[in-house]
Coordinates of C-alpha atoms and ligand atoms in Angstrom, one line a residue:
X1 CA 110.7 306.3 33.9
X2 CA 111.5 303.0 35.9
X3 CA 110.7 301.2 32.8
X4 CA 112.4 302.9 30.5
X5 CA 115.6 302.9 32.6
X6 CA 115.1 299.0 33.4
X7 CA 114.9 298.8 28.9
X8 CA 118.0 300.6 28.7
X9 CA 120.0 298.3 31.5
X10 CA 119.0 295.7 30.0
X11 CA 119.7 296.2 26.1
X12 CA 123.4 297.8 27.7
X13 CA 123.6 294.1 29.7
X14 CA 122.8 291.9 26.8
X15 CA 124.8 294.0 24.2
X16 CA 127.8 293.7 26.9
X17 CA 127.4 289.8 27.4
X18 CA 126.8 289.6 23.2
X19 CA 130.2 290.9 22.7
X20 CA 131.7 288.7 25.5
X21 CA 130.0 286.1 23.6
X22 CA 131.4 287.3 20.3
X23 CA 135.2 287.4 22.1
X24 CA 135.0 283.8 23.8
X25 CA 134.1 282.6 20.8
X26 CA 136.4 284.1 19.1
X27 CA 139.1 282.7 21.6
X28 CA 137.7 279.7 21.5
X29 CA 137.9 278.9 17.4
X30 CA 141.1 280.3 17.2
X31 CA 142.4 277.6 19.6
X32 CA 140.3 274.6 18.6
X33 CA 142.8 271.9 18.0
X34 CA 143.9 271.1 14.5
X35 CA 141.8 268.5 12.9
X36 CA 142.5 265.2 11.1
X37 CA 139.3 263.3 10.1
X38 CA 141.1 260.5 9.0
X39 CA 142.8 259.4 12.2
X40 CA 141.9 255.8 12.8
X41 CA 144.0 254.8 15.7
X42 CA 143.9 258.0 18.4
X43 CA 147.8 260.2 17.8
X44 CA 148.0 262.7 20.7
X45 CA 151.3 263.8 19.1
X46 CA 149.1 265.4 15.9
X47 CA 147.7 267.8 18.6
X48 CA 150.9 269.6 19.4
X49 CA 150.8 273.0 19.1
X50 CA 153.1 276.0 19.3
X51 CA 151.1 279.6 19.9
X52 CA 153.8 282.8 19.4
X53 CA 152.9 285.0 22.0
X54 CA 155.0 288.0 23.8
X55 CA 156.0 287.6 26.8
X56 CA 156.4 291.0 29.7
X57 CA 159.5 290.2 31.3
X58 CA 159.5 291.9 35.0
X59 CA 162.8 292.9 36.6
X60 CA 160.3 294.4 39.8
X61 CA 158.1 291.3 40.8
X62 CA 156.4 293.7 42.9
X63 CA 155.6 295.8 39.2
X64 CA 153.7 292.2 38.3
X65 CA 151.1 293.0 41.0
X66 CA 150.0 296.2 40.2
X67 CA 150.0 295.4 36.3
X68 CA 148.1 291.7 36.9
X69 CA 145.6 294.2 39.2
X70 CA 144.7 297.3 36.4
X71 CA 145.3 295.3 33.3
X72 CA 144.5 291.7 33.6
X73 CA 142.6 291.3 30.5
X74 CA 145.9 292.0 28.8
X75 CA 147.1 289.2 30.1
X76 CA 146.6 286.1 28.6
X77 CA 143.7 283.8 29.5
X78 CA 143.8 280.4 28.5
X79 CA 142.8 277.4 30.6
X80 CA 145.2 275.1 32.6
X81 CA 148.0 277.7 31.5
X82 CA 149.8 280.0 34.0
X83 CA 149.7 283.2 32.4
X84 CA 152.5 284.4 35.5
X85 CA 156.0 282.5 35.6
X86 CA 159.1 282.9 37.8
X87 CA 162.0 282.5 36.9
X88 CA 165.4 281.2 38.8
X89 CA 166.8 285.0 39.1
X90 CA 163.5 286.0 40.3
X91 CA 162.1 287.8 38.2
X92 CA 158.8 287.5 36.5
X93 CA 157.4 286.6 33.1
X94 CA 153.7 287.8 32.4
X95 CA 152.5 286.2 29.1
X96 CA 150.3 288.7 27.2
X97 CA 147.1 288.0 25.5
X98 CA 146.5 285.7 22.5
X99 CA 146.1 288.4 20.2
X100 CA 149.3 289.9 20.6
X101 CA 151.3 287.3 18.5
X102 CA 154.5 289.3 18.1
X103 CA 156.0 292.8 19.0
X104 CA 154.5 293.9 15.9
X105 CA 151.4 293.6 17.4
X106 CA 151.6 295.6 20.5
X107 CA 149.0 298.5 19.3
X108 CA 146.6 295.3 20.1
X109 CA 147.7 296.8 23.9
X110 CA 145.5 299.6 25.5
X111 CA 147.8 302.5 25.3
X112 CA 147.5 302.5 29.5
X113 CA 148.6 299.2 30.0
X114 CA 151.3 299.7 27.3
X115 CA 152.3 303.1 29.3
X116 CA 152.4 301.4 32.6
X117 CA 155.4 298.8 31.0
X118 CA 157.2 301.0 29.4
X119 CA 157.4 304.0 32.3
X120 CA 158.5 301.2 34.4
X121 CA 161.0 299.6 31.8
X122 CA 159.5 296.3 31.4
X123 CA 161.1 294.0 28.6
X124 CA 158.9 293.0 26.2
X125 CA 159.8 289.2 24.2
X126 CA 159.0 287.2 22.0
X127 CA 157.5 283.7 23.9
X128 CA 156.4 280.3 22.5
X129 CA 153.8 277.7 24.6
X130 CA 153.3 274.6 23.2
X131 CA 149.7 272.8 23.6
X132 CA 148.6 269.6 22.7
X133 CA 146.0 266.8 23.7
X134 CA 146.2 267.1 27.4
X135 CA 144.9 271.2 26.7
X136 CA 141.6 270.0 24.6
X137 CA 138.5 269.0 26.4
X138 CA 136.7 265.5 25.0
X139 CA 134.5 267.0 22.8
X140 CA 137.2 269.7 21.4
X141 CA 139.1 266.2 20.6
X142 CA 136.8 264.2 19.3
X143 CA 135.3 267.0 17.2
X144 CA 138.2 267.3 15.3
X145 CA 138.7 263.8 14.7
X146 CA 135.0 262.2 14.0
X147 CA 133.5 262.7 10.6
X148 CA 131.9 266.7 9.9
X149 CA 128.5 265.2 10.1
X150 CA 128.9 264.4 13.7
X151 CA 129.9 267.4 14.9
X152 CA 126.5 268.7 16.9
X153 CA 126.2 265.5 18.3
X154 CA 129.7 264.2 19.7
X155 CA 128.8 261.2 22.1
X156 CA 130.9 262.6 25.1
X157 CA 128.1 261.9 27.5
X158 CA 128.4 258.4 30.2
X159 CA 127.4 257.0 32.9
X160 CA 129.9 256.0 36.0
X161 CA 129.5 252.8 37.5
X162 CA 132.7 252.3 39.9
X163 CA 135.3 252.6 37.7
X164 CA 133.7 251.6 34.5
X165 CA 132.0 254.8 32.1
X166 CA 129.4 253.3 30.2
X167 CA 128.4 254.5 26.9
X168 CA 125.5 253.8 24.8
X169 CA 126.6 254.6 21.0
X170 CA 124.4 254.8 18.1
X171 CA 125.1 252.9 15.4
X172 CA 126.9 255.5 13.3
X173 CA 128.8 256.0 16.2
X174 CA 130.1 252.1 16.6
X175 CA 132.9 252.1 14.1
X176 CA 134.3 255.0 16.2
X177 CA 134.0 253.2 19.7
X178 CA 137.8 252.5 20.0
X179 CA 138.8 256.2 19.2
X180 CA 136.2 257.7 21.6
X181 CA 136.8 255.2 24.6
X182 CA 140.0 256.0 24.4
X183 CA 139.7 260.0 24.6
X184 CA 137.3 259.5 27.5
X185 CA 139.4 257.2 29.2
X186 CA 142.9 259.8 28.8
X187 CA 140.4 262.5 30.1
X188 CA 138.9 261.2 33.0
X189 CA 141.4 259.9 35.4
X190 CA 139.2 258.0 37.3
X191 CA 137.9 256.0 35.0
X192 CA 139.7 252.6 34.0
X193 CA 137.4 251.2 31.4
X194 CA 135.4 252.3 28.9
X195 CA 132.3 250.0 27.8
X196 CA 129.2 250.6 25.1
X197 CA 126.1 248.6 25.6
X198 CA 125.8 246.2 23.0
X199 CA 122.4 244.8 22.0
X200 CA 119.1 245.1 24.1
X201 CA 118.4 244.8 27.5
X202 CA 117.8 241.3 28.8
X203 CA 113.9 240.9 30.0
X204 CA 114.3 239.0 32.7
X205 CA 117.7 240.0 34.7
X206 CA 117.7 243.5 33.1
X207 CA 121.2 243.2 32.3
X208 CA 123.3 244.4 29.3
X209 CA 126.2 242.6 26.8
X210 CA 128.8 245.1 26.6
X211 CA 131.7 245.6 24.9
X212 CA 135.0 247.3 26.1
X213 CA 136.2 250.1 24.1
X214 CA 139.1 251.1 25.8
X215 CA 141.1 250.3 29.1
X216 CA 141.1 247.2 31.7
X217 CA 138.9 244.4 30.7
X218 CA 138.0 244.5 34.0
X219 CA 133.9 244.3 34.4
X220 CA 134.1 243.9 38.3
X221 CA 133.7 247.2 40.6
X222 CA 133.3 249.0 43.5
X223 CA 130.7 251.0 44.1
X224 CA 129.7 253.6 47.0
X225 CA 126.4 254.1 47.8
X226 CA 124.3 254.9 50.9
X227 CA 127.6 254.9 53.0
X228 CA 127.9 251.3 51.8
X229 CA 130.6 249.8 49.5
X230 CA 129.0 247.1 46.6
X231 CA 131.0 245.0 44.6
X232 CA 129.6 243.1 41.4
X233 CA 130.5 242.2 38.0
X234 CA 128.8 244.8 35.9
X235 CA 128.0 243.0 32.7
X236 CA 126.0 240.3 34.9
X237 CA 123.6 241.8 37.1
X238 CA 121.6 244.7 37.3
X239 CA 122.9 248.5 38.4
X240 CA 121.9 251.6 38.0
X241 CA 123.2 254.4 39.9
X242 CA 120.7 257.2 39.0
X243 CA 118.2 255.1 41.5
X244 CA 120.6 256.1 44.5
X245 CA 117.4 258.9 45.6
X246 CA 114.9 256.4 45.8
X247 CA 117.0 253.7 47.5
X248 CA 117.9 256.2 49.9
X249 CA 113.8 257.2 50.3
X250 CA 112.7 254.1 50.9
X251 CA 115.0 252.8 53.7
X252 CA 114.4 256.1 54.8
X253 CA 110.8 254.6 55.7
X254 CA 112.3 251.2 57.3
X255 CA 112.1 251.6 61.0
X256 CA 114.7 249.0 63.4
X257 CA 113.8 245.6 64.5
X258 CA 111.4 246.0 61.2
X259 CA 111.0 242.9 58.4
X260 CA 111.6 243.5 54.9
X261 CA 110.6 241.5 52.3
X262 CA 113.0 242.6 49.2
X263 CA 111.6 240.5 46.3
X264 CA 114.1 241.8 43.5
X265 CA 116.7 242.5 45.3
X266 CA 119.5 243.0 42.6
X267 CA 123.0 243.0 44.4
X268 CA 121.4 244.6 47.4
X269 CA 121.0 248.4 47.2
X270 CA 118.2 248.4 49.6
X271 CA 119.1 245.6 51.7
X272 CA 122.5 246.2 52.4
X273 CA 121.4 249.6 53.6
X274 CA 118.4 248.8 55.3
X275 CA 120.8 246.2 57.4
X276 CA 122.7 248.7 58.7
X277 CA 119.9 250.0 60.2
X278 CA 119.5 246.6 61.9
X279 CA 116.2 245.9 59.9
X280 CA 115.7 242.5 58.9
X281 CA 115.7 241.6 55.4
X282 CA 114.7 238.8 53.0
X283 CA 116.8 239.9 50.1
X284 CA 116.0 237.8 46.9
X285 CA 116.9 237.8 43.7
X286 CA 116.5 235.1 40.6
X287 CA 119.7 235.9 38.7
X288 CA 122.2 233.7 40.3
X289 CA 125.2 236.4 39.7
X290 CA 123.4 239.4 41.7
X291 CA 122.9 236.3 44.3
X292 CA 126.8 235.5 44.0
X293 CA 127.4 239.6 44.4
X294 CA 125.0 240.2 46.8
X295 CA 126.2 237.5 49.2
X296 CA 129.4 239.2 49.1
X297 CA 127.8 242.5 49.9
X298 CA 126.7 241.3 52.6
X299 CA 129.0 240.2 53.8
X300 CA 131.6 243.2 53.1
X301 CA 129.2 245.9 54.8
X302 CA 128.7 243.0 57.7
X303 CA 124.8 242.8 57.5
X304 CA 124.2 238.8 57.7
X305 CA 122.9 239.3 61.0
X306 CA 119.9 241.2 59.6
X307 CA 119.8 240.4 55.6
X308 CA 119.1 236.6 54.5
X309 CA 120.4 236.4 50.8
X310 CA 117.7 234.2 48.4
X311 CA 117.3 232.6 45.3
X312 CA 114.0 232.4 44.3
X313 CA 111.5 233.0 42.1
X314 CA 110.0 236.4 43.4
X315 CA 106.7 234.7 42.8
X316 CA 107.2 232.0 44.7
X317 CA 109.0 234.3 47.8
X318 CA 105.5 236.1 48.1
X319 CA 103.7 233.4 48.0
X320 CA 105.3 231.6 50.6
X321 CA 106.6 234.5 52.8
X322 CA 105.8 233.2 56.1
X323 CA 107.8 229.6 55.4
X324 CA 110.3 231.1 54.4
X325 CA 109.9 234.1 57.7
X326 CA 110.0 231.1 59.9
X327 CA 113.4 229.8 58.6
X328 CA 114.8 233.2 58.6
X329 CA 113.8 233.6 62.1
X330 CA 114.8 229.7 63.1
X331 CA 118.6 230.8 61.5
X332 CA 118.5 233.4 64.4
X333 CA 117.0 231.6 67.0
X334 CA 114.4 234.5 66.9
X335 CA 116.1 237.3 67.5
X336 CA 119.8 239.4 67.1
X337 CA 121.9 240.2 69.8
X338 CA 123.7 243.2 69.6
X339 CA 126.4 245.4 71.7
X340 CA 125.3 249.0 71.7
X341 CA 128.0 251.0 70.0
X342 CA 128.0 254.7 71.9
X343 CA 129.7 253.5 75.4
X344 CA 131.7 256.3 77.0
X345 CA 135.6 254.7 78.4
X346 CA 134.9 252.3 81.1
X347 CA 131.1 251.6 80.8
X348 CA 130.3 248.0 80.3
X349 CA 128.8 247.3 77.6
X350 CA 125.3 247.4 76.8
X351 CA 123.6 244.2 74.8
X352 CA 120.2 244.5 73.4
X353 CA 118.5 241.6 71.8
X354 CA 116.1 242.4 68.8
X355 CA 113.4 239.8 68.2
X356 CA 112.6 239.0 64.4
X357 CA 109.0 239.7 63.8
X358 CA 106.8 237.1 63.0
X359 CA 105.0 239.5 60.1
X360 CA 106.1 241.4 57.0
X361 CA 106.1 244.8 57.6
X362 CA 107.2 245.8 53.8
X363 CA 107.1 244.3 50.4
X364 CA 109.7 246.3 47.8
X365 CA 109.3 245.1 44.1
X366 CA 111.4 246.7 41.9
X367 CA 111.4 245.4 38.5
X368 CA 109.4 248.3 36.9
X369 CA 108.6 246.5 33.4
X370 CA 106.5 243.7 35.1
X371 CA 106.8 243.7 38.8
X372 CA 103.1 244.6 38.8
X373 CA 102.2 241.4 37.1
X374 CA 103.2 239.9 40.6
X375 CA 100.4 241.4 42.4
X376 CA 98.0 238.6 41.8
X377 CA 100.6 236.5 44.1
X378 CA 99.5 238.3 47.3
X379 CA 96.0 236.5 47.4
X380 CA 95.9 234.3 50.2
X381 CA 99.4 234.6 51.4
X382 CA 98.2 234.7 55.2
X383 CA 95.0 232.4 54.7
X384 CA 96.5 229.6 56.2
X385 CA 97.7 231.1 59.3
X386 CA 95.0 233.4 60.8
X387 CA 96.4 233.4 64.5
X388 CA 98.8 236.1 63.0
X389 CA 96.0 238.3 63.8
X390 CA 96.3 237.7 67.2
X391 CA 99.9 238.8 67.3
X392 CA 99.9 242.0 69.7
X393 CA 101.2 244.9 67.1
X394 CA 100.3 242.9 64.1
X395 CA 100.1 245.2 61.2
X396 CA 99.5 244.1 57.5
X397 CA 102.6 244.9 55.1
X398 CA 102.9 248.1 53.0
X399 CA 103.9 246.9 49.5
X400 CA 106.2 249.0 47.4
X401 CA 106.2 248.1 43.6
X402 CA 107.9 250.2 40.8
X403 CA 106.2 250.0 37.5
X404 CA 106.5 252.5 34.6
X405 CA 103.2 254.1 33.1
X406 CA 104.2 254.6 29.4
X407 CA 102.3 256.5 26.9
X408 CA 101.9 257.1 23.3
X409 CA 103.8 259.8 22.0
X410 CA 100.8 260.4 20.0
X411 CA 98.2 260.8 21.5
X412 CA 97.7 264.2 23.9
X413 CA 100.1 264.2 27.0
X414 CA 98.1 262.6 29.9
X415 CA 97.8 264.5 33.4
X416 CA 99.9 263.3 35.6
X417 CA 96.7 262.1 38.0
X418 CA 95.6 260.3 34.3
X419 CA 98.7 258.4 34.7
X420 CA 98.1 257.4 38.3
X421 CA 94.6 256.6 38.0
X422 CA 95.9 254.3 34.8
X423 CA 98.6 252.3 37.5
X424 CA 95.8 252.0 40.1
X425 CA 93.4 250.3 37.2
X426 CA 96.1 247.7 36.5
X427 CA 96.7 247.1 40.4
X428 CA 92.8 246.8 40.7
X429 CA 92.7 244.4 38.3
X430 CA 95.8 242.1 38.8
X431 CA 95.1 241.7 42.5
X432 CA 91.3 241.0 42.1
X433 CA 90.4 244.0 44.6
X434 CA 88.8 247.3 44.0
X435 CA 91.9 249.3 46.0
X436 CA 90.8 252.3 47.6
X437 CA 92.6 255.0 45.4
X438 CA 92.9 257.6 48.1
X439 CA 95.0 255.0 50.1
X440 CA 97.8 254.6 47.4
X441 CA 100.6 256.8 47.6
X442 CA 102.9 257.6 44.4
X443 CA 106.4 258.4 44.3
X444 CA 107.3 259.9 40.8
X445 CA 110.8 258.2 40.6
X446 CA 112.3 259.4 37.3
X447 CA 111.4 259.5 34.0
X448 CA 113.3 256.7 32.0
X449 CA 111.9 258.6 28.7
X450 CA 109.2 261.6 28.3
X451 CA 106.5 259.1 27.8
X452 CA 107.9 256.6 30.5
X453 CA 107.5 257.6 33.8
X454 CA 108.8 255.3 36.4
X455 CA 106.5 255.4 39.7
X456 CA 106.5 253.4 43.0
X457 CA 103.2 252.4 44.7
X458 CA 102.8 251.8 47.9
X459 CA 100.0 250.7 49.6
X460 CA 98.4 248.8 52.7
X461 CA 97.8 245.3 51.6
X462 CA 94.3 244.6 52.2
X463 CA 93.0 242.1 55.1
X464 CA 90.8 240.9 52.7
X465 CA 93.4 240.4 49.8
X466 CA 96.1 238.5 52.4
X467 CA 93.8 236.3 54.1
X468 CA 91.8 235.6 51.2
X469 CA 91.1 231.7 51.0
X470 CA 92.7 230.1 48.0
Ligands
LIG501 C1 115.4 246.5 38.0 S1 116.4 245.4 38.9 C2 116.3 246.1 40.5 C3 117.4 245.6 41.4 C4 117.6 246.3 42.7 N1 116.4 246.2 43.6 C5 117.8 247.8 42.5 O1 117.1 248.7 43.0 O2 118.8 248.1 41.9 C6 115.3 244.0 39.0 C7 115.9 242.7 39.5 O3 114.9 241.7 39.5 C8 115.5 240.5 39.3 N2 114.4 239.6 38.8 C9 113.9 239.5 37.6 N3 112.9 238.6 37.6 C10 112.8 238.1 38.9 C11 111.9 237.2 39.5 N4 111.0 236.5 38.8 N5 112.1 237.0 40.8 C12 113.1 237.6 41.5 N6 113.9 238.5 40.9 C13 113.8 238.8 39.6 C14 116.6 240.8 38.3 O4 117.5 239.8 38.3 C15 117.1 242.2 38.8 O5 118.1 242.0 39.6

């Protein structure tokens, strides 16, 4: 019986939410905006529109309540359009739904809603709104603008770095970039500019020509993240905002007074956080623009205490961390002094002094497409000065590297531990070491494509791998 009942419910649900279906989309067409699919240049005044409609004119306004209560769905229901109006004498207009048109058509009423305004002597009139371009969405636009044969896959879709939207066109798209940057950039008043990646992604500082479509040529902007502000020109270093979870993660595992080693450091999303936690950072980075940028972050979210901007080879970094630890620590005469924030009125205040370690206690590598080929460059790099195991609380570093683990579409999905095992094989065999698997930890960090995984590693570098004679 319960089944049967449950059949029935659910047949009456989905035969209910069919002919919803059926009437939005019925609303919908009848109000798609009119098309011209030879506009070249982007004319809002094409999409003006004027929609006869009737209009219940109220001499009672308290009438409007009861009637907007029992019969709303005679009412009309449009977005971003006030179906209720007062006027100056006070009383009230109630527009009435799309398919009334005229006062021909008020059998298109249910005969209690039409009962309820005339017992109560309601005026019924004719009434003209006028839409146009602000009352269409971007895709409702540009659907009616870009050639038929684009219509199921309008590019409305970006990214938002600051106040730039970043595209990605196809090519088919790319003679419609101007027309399209502009509607996003009328419908999205945040945004100032609108850009589209042209050409590939450089190898080295993973950065991107681009092109502006629409708005500002203005490539420099502000970005929030982590409760700090970054600043950088967008076309000349690398950003991506969708890594904002794993920066987060990761300084999540920084504890105060610890050293970071930050061999790719972009424009500082970890070490400009990390900072504010008062843990010290070596932030490096080769491209001499996310140097330029993240000097200025630096300074802006006031971390130069704790985060020593660099310009080196990554490589090279690693290799010689502790030279390059000594003059970090030498710049501070070994250790930060601080005032302790929290004092209550009157208190004096509190100064702590936090000594820079004399180890590493984290490596982060992220440069995904080859920061793995790096690996080899931890061999050795504490050989030459072995009274660091004497230093009470000395711990090896933990080393955090990003790498992606793609796969041919062809060949049969690969488990996700098939995936792992294939990173740790690489690391095995880059660093020289046979890595004990069950001490490497994997962080699934997204999936740049369904056969690209991104992951970060991290692991204990070995005693025998850092003190390794070379
Ligand atoms: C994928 S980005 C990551 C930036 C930043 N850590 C983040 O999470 O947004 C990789 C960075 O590595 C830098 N880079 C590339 N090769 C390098 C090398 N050999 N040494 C140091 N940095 C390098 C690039 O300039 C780029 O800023």
């Amino acid at each position: 019986v319960v089944a049967v009942s449950t059949k029935f419910f659910r047949e009456l649900i989905s035969s209910t939410q069919q002919k919803e279906r059926q009437k939005k989309e019925h609303t919908a067409m009848s109000l798609a905006p009119p098309i011209n699919r030879a506009m070249t240049q982007l004319d809002r005044a094409f999409f003006k529109r004027t929609l006869s409609l009737v209009e219940a004119h109220f001499k009672e306004p308290k009438l409007v309540g009861q009637f907007v209560k029992q019969y709303a769905r005679e009412m009309l229901k449009l977005k971003k359009v006030r179906n209720v109006h007062r006027y100056e004498d006070g009383t009230r207009g109630v527009i009435l739904k799309e398919e009334v048109k005229s006062i021909d058509e008020l059998q298109k009423l249910s005969p209690e809603s039409l009962g309820f305004l005339q017992t109560n002597n309601v005026t019924l009139k004719p009434y003209e709104l006028t839409i146009g371009y602000d009352f269409w969405k971007t895709e409702e636009i540009l659907g009616a603008i870009l050639p038929e044969q684009f219509l199921d896959e309008i590019p409305s879709g970006f990214t938002i770095t600051g106040h730039i939207a970043h595209l990605n066109l196809r090519d088919e798209f790319k003679p419609y970039g101007a027309l399209i940057g502009q509607v996003i950039l009328d419908k999205n008043p945040n945004i100032r500019t609108v850009v589209d990646k042209v050409g590939s992604i450089d190898t080295v500082f993973r950065t991107f020509s681009m092109k502006v479509l629409a708005g500002d040529n203005d490539l420099v902007v502000e970005q929030r993240e982590s409760n700090c502000i970054f600043q950088f020109d967008f076309s000349k270093v690398y950003w991506n905002s969708r890594l904002h979870t794993e920066h987060d993660r990761l300084v999540s595992l920084f504890q105060e007074g610890e050293l970071v080693c930050d061999v790719m450091a972009g424009v500082g999303p970890f070490s400009v956080p990390a900072g504010k936690k008062r843990v010290f950072v070596m932030s490096n980075d080769l491209n001499p623009d996310s140097f330029y940028w993240m000097k200025n972050n630096l300074e802006k979210n006031k971390v130069l205490d704790y985060v020593q901007p660099l310009n080196l080879n990554g490589r090279t970094l690693i290799k010689e961390c502790i030279k390059y630890l000594k003059e970090f620590s030498d710049k501070r005469k070994g250790a930060v002094k601080y005032v302790s924030k929290k004092r209550k009125n009157g208190e004096e205040p509190v100064y702590h002094e936090l000594a820079v370690p004399k180890f590493i206690n984290h490596f982060v590598m992220n440069l995904p497409d080859s920061a793995l080929e790096f690996l080899n460059e931890y061999n050795g790099i504490y050989s030459a000065y072995p009274e660091l195991k004497e230093v009470p609380s000395f711990e090896l570093p933990m080393v955090h590297v990003y790498c992606f683990e793609k796969f041919s579409p062809d060949e049969p999905e690969p488990s996700e531990e098939e995936l792992r095992y294939r990173v740790h094989k690489r690391i095995c065999k880059i660093m020289d070491y046979d890595l004990d698997w069950k001490t490497l930890q994997f962080q699934l960090v997204r999936k740049v494509a369904p056969t690209k995984p991104m992951y970060r590693v991290t692991f204990r570098l070995p005693e025998e791998v850092a003190f390794r004679s070379i």
